[in-house]
PDB file of C-alpha atoms in Angstrom:
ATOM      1  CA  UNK A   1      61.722 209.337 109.154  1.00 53.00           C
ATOM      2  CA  UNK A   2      57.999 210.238 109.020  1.00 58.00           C
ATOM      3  CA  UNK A   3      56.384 207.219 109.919  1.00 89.00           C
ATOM      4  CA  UNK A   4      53.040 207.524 108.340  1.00 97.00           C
ATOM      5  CA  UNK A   5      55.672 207.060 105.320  1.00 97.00           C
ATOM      6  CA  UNK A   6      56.974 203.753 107.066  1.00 97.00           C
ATOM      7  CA  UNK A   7      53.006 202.550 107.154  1.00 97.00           C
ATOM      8  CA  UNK A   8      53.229 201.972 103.176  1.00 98.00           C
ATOM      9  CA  UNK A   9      54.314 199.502 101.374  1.00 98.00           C
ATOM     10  CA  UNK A  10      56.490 199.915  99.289  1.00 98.00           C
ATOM     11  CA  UNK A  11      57.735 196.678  96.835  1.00 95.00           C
ATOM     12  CA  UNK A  12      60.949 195.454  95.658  1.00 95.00           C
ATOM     13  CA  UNK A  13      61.678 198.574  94.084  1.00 95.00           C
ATOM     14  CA  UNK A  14      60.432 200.823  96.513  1.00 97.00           C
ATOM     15  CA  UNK A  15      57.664 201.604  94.649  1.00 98.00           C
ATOM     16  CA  UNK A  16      53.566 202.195  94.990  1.00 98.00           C
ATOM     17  CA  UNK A  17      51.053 202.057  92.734  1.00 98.00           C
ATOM     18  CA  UNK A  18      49.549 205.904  92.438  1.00 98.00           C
ATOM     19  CA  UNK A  19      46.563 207.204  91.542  1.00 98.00           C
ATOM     20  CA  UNK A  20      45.252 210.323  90.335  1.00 98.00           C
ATOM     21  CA  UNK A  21      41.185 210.954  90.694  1.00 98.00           C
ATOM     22  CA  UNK A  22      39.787 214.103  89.259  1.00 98.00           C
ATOM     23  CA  UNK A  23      38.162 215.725  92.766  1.00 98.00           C
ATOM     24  CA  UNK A  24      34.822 217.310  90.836  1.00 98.00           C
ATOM     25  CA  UNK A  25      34.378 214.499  88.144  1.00 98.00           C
ATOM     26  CA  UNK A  26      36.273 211.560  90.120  1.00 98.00           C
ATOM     27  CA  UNK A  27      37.479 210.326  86.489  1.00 98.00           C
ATOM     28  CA  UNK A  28      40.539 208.078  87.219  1.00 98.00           C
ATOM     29  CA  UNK A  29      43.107 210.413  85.406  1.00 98.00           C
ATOM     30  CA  UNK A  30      46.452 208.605  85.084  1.00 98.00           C
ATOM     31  CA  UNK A  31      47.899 205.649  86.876  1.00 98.00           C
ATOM     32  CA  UNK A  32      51.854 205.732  88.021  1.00 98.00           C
ATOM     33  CA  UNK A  33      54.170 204.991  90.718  1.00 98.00           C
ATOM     34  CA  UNK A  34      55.484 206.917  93.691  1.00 98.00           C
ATOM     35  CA  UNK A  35      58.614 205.997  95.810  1.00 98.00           C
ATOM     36  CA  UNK A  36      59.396 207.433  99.040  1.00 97.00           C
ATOM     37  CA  UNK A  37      60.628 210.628  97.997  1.00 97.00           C
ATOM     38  CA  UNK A  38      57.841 211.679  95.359  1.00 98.00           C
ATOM     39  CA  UNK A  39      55.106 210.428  98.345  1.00 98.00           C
ATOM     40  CA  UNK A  40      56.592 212.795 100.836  1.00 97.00           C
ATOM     41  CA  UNK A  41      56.951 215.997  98.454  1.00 98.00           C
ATOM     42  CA  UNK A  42      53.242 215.579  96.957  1.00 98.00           C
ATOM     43  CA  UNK A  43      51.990 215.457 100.903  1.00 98.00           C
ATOM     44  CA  UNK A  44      54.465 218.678 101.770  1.00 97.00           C
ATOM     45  CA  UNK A  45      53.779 220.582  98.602  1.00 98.00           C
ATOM     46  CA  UNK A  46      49.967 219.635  97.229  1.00 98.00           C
ATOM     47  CA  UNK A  47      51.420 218.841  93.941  1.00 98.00           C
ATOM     48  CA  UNK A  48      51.524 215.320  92.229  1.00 98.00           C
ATOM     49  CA  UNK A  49      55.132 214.037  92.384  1.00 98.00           C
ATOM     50  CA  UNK A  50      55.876 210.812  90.862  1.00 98.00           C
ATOM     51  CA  UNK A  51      58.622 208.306  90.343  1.00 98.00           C
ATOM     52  CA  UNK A  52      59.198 207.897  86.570  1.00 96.00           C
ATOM     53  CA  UNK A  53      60.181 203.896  85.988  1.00 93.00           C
ATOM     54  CA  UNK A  54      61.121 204.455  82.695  1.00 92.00           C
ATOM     55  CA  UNK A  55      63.553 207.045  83.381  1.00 94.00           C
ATOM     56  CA  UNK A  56      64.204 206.152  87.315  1.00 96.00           C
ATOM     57  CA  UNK A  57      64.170 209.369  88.119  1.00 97.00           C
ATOM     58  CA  UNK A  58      60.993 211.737  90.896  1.00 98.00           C
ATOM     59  CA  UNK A  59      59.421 213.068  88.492  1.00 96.00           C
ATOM     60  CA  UNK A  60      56.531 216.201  88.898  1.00 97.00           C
ATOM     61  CA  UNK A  61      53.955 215.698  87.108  1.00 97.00           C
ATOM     62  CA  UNK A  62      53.407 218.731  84.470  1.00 94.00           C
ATOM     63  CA  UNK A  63      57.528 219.638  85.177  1.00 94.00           C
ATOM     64  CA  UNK A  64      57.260 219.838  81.157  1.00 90.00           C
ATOM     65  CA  UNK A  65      53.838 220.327  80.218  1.00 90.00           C
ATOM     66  CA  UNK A  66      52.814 222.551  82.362  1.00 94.00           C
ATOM     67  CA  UNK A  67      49.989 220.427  83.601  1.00 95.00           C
ATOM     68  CA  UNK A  68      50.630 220.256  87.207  1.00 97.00           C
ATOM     69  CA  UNK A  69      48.069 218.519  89.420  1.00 98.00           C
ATOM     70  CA  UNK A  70      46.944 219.906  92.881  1.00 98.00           C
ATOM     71  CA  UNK A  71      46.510 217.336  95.312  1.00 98.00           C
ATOM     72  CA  UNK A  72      43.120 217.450  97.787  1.00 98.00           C
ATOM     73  CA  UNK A  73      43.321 214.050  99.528  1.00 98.00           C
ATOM     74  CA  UNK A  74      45.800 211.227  99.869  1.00 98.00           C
ATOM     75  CA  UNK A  75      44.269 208.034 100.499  1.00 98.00           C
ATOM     76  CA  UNK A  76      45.907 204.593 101.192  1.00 98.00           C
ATOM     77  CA  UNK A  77      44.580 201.357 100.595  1.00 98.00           C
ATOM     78  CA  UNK A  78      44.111 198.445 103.492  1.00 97.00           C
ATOM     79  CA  UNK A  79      47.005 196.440 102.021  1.00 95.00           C
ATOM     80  CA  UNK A  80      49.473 199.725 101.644  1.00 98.00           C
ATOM     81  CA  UNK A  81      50.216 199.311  98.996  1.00 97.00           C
ATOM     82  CA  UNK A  82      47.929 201.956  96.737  1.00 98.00           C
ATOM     83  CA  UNK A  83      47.768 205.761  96.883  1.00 98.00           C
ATOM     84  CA  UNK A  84      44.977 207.389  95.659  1.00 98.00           C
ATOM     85  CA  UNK A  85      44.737 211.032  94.999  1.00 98.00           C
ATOM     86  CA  UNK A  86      41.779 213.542  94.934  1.00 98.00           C
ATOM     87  CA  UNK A  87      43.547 216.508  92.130  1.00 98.00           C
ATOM     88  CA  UNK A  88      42.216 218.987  90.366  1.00 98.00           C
ATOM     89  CA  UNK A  89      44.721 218.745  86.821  1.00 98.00           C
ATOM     90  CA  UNK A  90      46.053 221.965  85.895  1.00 97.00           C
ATOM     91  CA  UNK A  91      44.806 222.686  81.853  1.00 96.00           C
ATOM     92  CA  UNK A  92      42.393 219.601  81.975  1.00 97.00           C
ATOM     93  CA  UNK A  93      44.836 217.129  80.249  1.00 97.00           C
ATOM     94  CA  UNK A  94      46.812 214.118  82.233  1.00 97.00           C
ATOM     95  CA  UNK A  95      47.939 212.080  79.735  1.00 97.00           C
ATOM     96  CA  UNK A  96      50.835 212.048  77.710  1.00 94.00           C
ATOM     97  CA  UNK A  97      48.458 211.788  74.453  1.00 96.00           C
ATOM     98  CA  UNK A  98      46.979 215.124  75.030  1.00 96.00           C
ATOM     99  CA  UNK A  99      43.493 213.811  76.447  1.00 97.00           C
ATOM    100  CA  UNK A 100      41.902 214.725  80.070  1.00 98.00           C
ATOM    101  CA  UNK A 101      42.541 211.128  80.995  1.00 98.00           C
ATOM    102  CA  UNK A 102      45.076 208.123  79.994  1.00 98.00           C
ATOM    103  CA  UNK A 103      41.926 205.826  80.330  1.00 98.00           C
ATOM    104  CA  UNK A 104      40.832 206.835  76.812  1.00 98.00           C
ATOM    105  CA  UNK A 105      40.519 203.150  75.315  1.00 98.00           C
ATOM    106  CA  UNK A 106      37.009 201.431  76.021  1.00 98.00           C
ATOM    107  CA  UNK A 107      36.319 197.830  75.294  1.00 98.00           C
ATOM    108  CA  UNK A 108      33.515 197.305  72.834  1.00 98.00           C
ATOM    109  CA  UNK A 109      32.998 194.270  71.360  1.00 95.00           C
ATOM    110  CA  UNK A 110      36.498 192.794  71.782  1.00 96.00           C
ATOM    111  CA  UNK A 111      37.755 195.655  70.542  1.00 97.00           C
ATOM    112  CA  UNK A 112      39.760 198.522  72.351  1.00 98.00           C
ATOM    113  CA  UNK A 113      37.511 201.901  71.520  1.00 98.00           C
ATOM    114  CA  UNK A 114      39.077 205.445  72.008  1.00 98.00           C
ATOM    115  CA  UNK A 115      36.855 207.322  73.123  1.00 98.00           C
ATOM    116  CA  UNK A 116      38.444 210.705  73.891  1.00 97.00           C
ATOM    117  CA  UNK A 117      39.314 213.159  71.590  1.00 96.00           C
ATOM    118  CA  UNK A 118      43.047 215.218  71.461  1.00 97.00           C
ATOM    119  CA  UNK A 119      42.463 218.054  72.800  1.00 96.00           C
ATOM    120  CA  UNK A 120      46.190 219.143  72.466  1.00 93.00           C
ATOM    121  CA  UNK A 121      48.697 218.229  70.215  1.00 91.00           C
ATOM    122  CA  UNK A 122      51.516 216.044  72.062  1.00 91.00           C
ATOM    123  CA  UNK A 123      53.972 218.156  69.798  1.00 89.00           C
ATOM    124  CA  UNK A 124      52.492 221.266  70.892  1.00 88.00           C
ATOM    125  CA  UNK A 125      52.392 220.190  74.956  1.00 85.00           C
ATOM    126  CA  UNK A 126      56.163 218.959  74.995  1.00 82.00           C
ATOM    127  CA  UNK A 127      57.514 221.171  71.706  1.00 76.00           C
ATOM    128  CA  UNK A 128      58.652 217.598  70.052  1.00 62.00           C
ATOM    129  CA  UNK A 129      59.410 215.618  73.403  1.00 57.00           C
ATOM    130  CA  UNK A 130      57.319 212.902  74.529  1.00 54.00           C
ATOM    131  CA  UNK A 131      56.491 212.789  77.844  1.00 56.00           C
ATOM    132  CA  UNK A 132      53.961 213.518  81.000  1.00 56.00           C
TER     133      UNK A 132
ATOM    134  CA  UNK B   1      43.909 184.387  70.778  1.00 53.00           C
ATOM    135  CA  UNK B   2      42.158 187.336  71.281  1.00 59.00           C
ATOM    136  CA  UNK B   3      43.717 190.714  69.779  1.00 89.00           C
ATOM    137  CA  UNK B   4      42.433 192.845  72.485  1.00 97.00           C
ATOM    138  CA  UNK B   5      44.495 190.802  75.176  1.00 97.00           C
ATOM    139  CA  UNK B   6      47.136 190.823  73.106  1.00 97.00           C
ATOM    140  CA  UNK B   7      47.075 195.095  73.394  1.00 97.00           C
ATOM    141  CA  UNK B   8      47.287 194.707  77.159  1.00 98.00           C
ATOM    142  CA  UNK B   9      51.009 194.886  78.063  1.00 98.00           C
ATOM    143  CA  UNK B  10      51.575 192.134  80.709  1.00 98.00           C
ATOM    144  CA  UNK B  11      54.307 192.736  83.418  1.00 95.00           C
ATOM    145  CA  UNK B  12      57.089 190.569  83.890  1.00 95.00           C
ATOM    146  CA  UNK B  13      54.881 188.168  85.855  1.00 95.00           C
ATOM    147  CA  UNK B  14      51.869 188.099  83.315  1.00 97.00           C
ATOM    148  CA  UNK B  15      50.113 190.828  85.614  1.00 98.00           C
ATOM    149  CA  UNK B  16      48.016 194.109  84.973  1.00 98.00           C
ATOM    150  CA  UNK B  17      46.934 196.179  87.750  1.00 98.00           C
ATOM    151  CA  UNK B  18      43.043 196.388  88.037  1.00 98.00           C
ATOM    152  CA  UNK B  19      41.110 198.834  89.328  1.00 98.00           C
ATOM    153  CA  UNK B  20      37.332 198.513  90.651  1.00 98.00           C
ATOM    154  CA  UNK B  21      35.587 202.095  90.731  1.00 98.00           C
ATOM    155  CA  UNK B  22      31.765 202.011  91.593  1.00 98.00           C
ATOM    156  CA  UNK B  23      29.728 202.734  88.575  1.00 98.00           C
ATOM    157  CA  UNK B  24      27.533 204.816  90.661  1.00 98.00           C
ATOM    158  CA  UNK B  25      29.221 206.549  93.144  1.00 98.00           C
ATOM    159  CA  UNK B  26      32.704 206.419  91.030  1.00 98.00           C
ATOM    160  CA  UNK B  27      34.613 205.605  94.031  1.00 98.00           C
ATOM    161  CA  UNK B  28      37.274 203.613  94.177  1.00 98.00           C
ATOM    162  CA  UNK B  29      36.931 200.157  95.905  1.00 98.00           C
ATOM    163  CA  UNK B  30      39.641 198.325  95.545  1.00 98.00           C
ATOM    164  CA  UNK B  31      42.849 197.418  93.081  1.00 98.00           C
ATOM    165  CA  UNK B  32      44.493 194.220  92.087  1.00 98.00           C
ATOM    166  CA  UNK B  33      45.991 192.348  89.256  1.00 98.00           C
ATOM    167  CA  UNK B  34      45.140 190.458  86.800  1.00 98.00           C
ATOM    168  CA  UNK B  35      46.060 188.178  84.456  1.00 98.00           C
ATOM    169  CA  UNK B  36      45.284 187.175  81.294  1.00 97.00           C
ATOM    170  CA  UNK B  37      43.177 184.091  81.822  1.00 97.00           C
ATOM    171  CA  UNK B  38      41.249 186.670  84.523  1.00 98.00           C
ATOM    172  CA  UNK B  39      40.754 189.346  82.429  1.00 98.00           C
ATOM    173  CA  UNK B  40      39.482 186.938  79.445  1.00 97.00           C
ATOM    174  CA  UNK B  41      36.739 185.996  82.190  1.00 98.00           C
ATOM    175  CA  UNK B  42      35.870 189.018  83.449  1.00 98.00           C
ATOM    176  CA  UNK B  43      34.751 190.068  80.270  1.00 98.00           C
ATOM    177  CA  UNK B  44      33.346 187.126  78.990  1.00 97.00           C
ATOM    178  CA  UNK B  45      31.208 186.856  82.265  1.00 98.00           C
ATOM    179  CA  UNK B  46      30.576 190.558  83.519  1.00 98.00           C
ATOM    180  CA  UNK B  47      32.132 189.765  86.782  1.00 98.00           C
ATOM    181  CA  UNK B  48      35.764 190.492  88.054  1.00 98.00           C
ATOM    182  CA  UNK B  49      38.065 187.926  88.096  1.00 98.00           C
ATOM    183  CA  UNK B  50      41.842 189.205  89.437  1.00 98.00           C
ATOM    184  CA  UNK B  51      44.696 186.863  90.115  1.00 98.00           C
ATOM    185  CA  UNK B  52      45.931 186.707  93.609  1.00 96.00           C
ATOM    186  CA  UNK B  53      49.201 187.378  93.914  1.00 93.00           C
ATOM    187  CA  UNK B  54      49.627 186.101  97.407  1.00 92.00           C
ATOM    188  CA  UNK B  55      47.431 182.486  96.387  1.00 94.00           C
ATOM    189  CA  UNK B  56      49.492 182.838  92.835  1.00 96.00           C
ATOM    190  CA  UNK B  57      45.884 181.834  91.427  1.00 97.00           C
ATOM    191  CA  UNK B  58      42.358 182.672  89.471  1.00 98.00           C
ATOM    192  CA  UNK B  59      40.475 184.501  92.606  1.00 96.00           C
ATOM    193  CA  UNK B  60      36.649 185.428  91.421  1.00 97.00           C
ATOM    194  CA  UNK B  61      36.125 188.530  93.939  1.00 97.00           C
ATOM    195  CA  UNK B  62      33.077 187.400  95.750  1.00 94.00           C
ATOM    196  CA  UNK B  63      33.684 183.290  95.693  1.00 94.00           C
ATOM    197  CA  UNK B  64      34.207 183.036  99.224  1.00 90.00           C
ATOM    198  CA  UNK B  65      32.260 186.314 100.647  1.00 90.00           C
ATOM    199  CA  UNK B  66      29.459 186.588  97.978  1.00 93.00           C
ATOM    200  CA  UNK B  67      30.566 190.155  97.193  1.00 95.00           C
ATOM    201  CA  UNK B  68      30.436 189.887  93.669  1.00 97.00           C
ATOM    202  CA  UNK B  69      31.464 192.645  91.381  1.00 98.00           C
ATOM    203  CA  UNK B  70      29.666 192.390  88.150  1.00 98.00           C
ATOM    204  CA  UNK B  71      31.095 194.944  85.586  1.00 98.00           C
ATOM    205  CA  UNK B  72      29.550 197.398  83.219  1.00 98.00           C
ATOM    206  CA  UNK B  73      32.748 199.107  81.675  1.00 98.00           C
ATOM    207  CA  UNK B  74      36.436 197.942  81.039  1.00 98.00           C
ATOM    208  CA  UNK B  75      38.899 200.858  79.824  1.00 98.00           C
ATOM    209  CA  UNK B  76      42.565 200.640  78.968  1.00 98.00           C
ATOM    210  CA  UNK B  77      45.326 203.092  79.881  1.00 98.00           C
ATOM    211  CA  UNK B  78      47.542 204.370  77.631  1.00 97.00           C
ATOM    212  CA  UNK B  79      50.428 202.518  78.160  1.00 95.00           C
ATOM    213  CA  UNK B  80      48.213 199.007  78.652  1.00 98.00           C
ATOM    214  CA  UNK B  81      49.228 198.529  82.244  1.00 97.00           C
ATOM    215  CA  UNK B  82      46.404 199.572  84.153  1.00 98.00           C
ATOM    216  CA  UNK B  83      42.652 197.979  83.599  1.00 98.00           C
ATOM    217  CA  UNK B  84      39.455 199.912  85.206  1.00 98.00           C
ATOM    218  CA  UNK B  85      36.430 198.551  85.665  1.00 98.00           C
ATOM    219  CA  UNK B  86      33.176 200.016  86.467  1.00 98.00           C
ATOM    220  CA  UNK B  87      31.315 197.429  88.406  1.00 98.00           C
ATOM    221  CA  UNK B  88      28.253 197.226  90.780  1.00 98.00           C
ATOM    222  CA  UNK B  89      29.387 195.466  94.555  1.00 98.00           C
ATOM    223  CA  UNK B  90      26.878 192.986  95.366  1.00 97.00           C
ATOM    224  CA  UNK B  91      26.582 193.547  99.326  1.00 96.00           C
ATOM    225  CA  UNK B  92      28.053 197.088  99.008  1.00 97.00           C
ATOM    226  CA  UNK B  93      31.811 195.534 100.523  1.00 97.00           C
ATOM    227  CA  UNK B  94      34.415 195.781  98.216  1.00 97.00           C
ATOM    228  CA  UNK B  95      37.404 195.493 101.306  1.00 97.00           C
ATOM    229  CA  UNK B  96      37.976 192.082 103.357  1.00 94.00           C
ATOM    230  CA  UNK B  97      38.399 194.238 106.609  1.00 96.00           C
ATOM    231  CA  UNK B  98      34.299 194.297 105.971  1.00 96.00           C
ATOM    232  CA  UNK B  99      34.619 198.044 104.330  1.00 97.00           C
ATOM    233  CA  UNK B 100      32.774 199.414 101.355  1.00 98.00           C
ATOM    234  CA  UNK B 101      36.169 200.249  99.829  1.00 98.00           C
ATOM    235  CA  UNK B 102      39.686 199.473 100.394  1.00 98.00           C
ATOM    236  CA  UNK B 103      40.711 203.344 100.366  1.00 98.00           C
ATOM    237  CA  UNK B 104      39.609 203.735 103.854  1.00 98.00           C
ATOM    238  CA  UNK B 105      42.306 205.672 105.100  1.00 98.00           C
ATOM    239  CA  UNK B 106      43.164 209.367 104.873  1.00 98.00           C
ATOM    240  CA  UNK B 107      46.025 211.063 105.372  1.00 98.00           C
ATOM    241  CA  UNK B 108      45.283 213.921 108.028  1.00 98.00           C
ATOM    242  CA  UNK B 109      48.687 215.961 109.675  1.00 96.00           C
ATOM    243  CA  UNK B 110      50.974 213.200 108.470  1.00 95.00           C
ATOM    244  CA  UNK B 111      48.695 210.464 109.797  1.00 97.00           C
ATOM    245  CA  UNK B 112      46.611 207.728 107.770  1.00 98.00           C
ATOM    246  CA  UNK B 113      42.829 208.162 109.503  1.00 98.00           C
ATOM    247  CA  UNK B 114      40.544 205.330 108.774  1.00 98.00           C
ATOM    248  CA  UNK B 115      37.651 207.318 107.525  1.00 98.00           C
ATOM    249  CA  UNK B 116      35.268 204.308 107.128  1.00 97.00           C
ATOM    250  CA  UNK B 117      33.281 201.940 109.592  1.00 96.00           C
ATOM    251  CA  UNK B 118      33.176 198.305 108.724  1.00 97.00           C
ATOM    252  CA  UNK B 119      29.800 197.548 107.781  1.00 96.00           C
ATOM    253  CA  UNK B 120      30.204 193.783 108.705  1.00 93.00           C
ATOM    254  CA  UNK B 121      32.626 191.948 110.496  1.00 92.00           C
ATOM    255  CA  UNK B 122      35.047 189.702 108.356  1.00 91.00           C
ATOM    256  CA  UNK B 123      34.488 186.794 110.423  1.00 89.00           C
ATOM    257  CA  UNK B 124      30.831 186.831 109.670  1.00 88.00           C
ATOM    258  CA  UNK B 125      31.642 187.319 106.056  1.00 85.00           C
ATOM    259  CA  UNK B 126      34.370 184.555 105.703  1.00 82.00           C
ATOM    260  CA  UNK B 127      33.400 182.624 108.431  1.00 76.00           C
ATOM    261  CA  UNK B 128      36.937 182.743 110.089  1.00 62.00           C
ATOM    262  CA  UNK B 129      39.093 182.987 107.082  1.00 57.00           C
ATOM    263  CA  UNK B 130      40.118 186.060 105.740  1.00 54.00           C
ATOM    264  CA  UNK B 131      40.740 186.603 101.885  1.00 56.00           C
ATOM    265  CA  UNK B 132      38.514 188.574  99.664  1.00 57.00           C
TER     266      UNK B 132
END
């Protein structure tokens, strides 16, 4: 038991809100969630880990794609409940979509705007799986 | 009803996680939840509105401190969960503990190292009740 583990925390389902902050552009890359397990192996290994809610299962990030993201800095928020990364994201592309970041949607007049282009087929990332 | 709040997918409590990120600096300040009647306001008004989770009502960052955030940007993520604002800080204290930002700690050989000084002391800013 590492106890600057036991200083999150962690909700109902022993999760935390994580976040992933380009460390040269400080975009906001991709939001997700982190449980005990995924926290611990990003800090020992430098490499995003994640907890994947829809499949409830650690998930690291780019285990598929290829896009792995080396972690800088681990940051926790006063309530404890919010990690936020500084990561430099292996082949420029975090989201599942094949753009640098999932925030690719901009409102403009009451309207949700992409703004980012594809700059990798989803096919091509995950050869006909969808998935981070 | 507005189609654009119908694209945000609400949690099981009518929530989306929020996140404040300096305009300027692009540093995170602070993230919290919001709900629908919240995010309608923030961008009818150009200034963040969250719901407070713990008061389980409308909070307007800023109503009892004066540290209001007024917002430039609003992007969606990818899967509609996660709102991020760009915003200016009135006051330059995003954090109740009297921080710039809420991210103050850092985690340094397995410890979390508050990396921040508090720029005014919460009691001065909430005159002896704390909140945001």
């Amino acid at each position: 038991m590492s106890s600057w583990l036991d200083e999150v925390r962690w909700d109902a389902q022993g999760l935390v809100t994580a976040i992933a902050q380009d460390a040269h552009s400080q975009r906001i890359l991709m939001v997700a969630y982190m449980n005990r397990e995924s926290l611990q192996l990003t800090a020992q290994t430098g490499i995003a880990h994640y907890f994947s809610r829809s499949r409830q299962r650690l998930w690291k990030k780019g285990e598929a794609s290829g896009h792995l993201q080396t972690v800088s800095e681990l940051r926790l928020d006063c309530d404890g409940d919010v990690i936020v990364m500084q990561i430099a994201q292996a082949g420029g592309i975090a989201c599942h979509t094949g753009r640098e970041s999932c925030l690719y949607r901009k409102l403009v007049d009451e309207q949700w705007v992409v703004t980012d282009a594809v700059l990798k087929d989803p096919d091509a990332i995950y050869g006909g799986h969808t998935g981070h």
